[in-house]
Amino acid sequence: MTAWYVYMVRCTDDSLYTGVATDIAARVATHNAGKGAKYTRGRRPVVLIYHEPQQDRGAALRRECAIKRLRPAAKLRLAGLSGEIG
């Protein structure tokens, strides 16, 4: 059974991107190579600030959706960070 993760990266413009992956290190490397999500291509390099394991892909996608609905300050608190976005 493949392990799935929800992850959050901070972009150079201080914006946050949330996604799902089975190999977080490889996914962050893909983002930084400019081959990841369209959103992160112009905001490189990205830095991993948070990840959490999920039972399966469906659970990871549901959690990703829940995190994306949070305000930026709540996302930073989730990641154990403080500060302002933007």
C-alpha positions as YAML, in Angstrom:
chain: A
units: angstrom
residues:
- id: 1
  name: MET
  ca: [0.00, 0.00, 0.00]
- id: 2
  name: THR
  ca: [1.39, 3.39, -1.03]
- id: 3
  name: ALA
  ca: [1.62, 6.09, 1.62]
- id: 4
  name: TRP
  ca: [0.00, 9.40, 0.68]
- id: 5
  name: TYR
  ca: [0.83, 12.79, 2.16]
- id: 6
  name: VAL
  ca: [-0.61, 16.27, 2.18]
- id: 7
  name: TYR
  ca: [2.13, 18.89, 1.98]
- id: 8
  name: MET
  ca: [2.43, 22.65, 2.05]
- id: 9
  name: VAL
  ca: [5.22, 24.71, 0.53]
- id: 10
  name: ARG
  ca: [6.05, 28.38, 0.91]
- id: 11
  name: CYS
  ca: [6.89, 30.16, -2.33]
- id: 12
  name: THR
  ca: [9.39, 33.00, -2.76]
- id: 13
  name: ASP
  ca: [6.54, 35.53, -2.80]
- id: 14
  name: ASP
  ca: [5.47, 34.15, 0.63]
- id: 15
  name: SER
  ca: [2.34, 32.57, -0.80]
- id: 16
  name: LEU
  ca: [1.46, 29.01, 0.21]
- id: 17
  name: TYR
  ca: [0.73, 26.03, -2.01]
- id: 18
  name: THR
  ca: [-0.89, 22.82, -0.77]
- id: 19
  name: GLY
  ca: [-0.81, 19.51, -2.61]
- id: 20
  name: VAL
  ca: [-0.74, 15.73, -2.26]
- id: 21
  name: ALA
  ca: [2.04, 13.29, -3.12]
- id: 22
  name: THR
  ca: [3.46, 9.87, -2.35]
- id: 23
  name: ASP
  ca: [7.08, 11.10, -2.42]
- id: 24
  name: ILE
  ca: [7.27, 14.58, -0.92]
- id: 25
  name: ALA
  ca: [10.98, 15.15, -1.58]
- id: 26
  name: ALA
  ca: [10.57, 14.26, -5.25]
- id: 27
  name: ARG
  ca: [7.48, 16.45, -5.54]
- id: 28
  name: VAL
  ca: [9.22, 19.48, -4.02]
- id: 29
  name: ALA
  ca: [12.15, 18.89, -6.38]
- id: 30
  name: THR
  ca: [9.68, 18.80, -9.28]
- id: 31
  name: HIS
  ca: [8.19, 22.12, -8.17]
- id: 32
  name: ASN
  ca: [11.67, 23.64, -7.93]
- id: 33
  name: ALA
  ca: [12.57, 22.35, -11.38]
- id: 34
  name: GLY
  ca: [9.64, 24.30, -12.81]
- id: 35
  name: LYS
  ca: [7.78, 21.15, -13.77]
- id: 36
  name: GLY
  ca: [5.32, 21.05, -10.87]
- id: 37
  name: ALA
  ca: [2.06, 22.91, -10.53]
- id: 38
  name: LYS
  ca: [1.54, 25.91, -12.78]
- id: 39
  name: TYR
  ca: [1.03, 28.03, -9.65]
- id: 40
  name: THR
  ca: [4.55, 27.36, -8.33]
- id: 41
  name: ARG
  ca: [6.42, 27.70, -11.64]
- id: 42
  name: GLY
  ca: [6.84, 31.45, -11.36]
- id: 43
  name: ARG
  ca: [7.28, 31.43, -7.59]
- id: 44
  name: ARG
  ca: [10.39, 29.29, -7.21]
- id: 45
  name: PRO
  ca: [12.14, 28.14, -5.23]
- id: 46
  name: VAL
  ca: [9.60, 26.63, -2.89]
- id: 47
  name: VAL
  ca: [10.37, 25.36, 0.62]
- id: 48
  name: LEU
  ca: [8.51, 22.53, 2.33]
- id: 49
  name: ILE
  ca: [6.94, 23.85, 5.53]
- id: 50
  name: TYR
  ca: [4.42, 21.13, 6.43]
- id: 51
  name: HIS
  ca: [3.39, 17.58, 5.66]
- id: 52
  name: GLU
  ca: [1.11, 14.99, 7.19]
- id: 53
  name: PRO
  ca: [0.48, 11.34, 6.31]
- id: 54
  name: GLN
  ca: [-2.94, 10.12, 5.17]
- id: 55
  name: GLN
  ca: [-4.43, 6.65, 4.88]
- id: 56
  name: ASP
  ca: [-5.01, 6.76, 1.13]
- id: 57
  name: ARG
  ca: [-5.29, 9.09, -1.85]
- id: 58
  name: GLY
  ca: [-8.92, 9.94, -1.12]
- id: 59
  name: ALA
  ca: [-8.15, 10.96, 2.46]
- id: 60
  name: ALA
  ca: [-5.19, 13.03, 1.24]
- id: 61
  name: LEU
  ca: [-7.37, 14.86, -1.30]
- id: 62
  name: ARG
  ca: [-10.06, 15.57, 1.31]
- id: 63
  name: ARG
  ca: [-7.48, 16.93, 3.74]
- id: 64
  name: GLU
  ca: [-5.87, 19.02, 0.98]
- id: 65
  name: CYS
  ca: [-9.27, 20.56, 0.26]
- id: 66
  name: ALA
  ca: [-9.82, 21.31, 3.96]
- id: 67
  name: ILE
  ca: [-6.40, 22.97, 4.28]
- id: 68
  name: LYS
  ca: [-6.95, 25.04, 1.13]
- id: 69
  name: ARG
  ca: [-10.11, 26.49, 2.71]
- id: 70
  name: LEU
  ca: [-8.11, 27.84, 5.67]
- id: 71
  name: ARG
  ca: [-6.98, 31.44, 5.83]
- id: 72
  name: PRO
  ca: [-3.24, 31.99, 5.38]
- id: 73
  name: ALA
  ca: [-2.67, 32.71, 9.09]
- id: 74
  name: ALA
  ca: [-4.35, 29.41, 10.02]
- id: 75
  name: LYS
  ca: [-2.18, 27.57, 7.50]
- id: 76
  name: LEU
  ca: [0.93, 29.07, 9.08]
- id: 77
  name: ARG
  ca: [-0.26, 28.05, 12.55]
- id: 78
  name: LEU
  ca: [-0.87, 24.52, 11.25]
- id: 79
  name: ALA
  ca: [2.72, 24.48, 10.00]
- id: 80
  name: GLY
  ca: [3.96, 25.75, 13.36]
- id: 81
  name: LEU
  ca: [5.04, 29.09, 11.90]
- id: 82
  name: SER
  ca: [4.14, 32.63, 12.71]
- id: 83
  name: GLY
  ca: [4.28, 35.70, 10.54]
- id: 84
  name: GLU
  ca: [2.33, 37.31, 7.82]
- id: 85
  name: ILE
  ca: [1.79, 36.27, 4.26]
- id: 86
  name: GLY
  ca: [2.21, 38.73, 1.48]
...
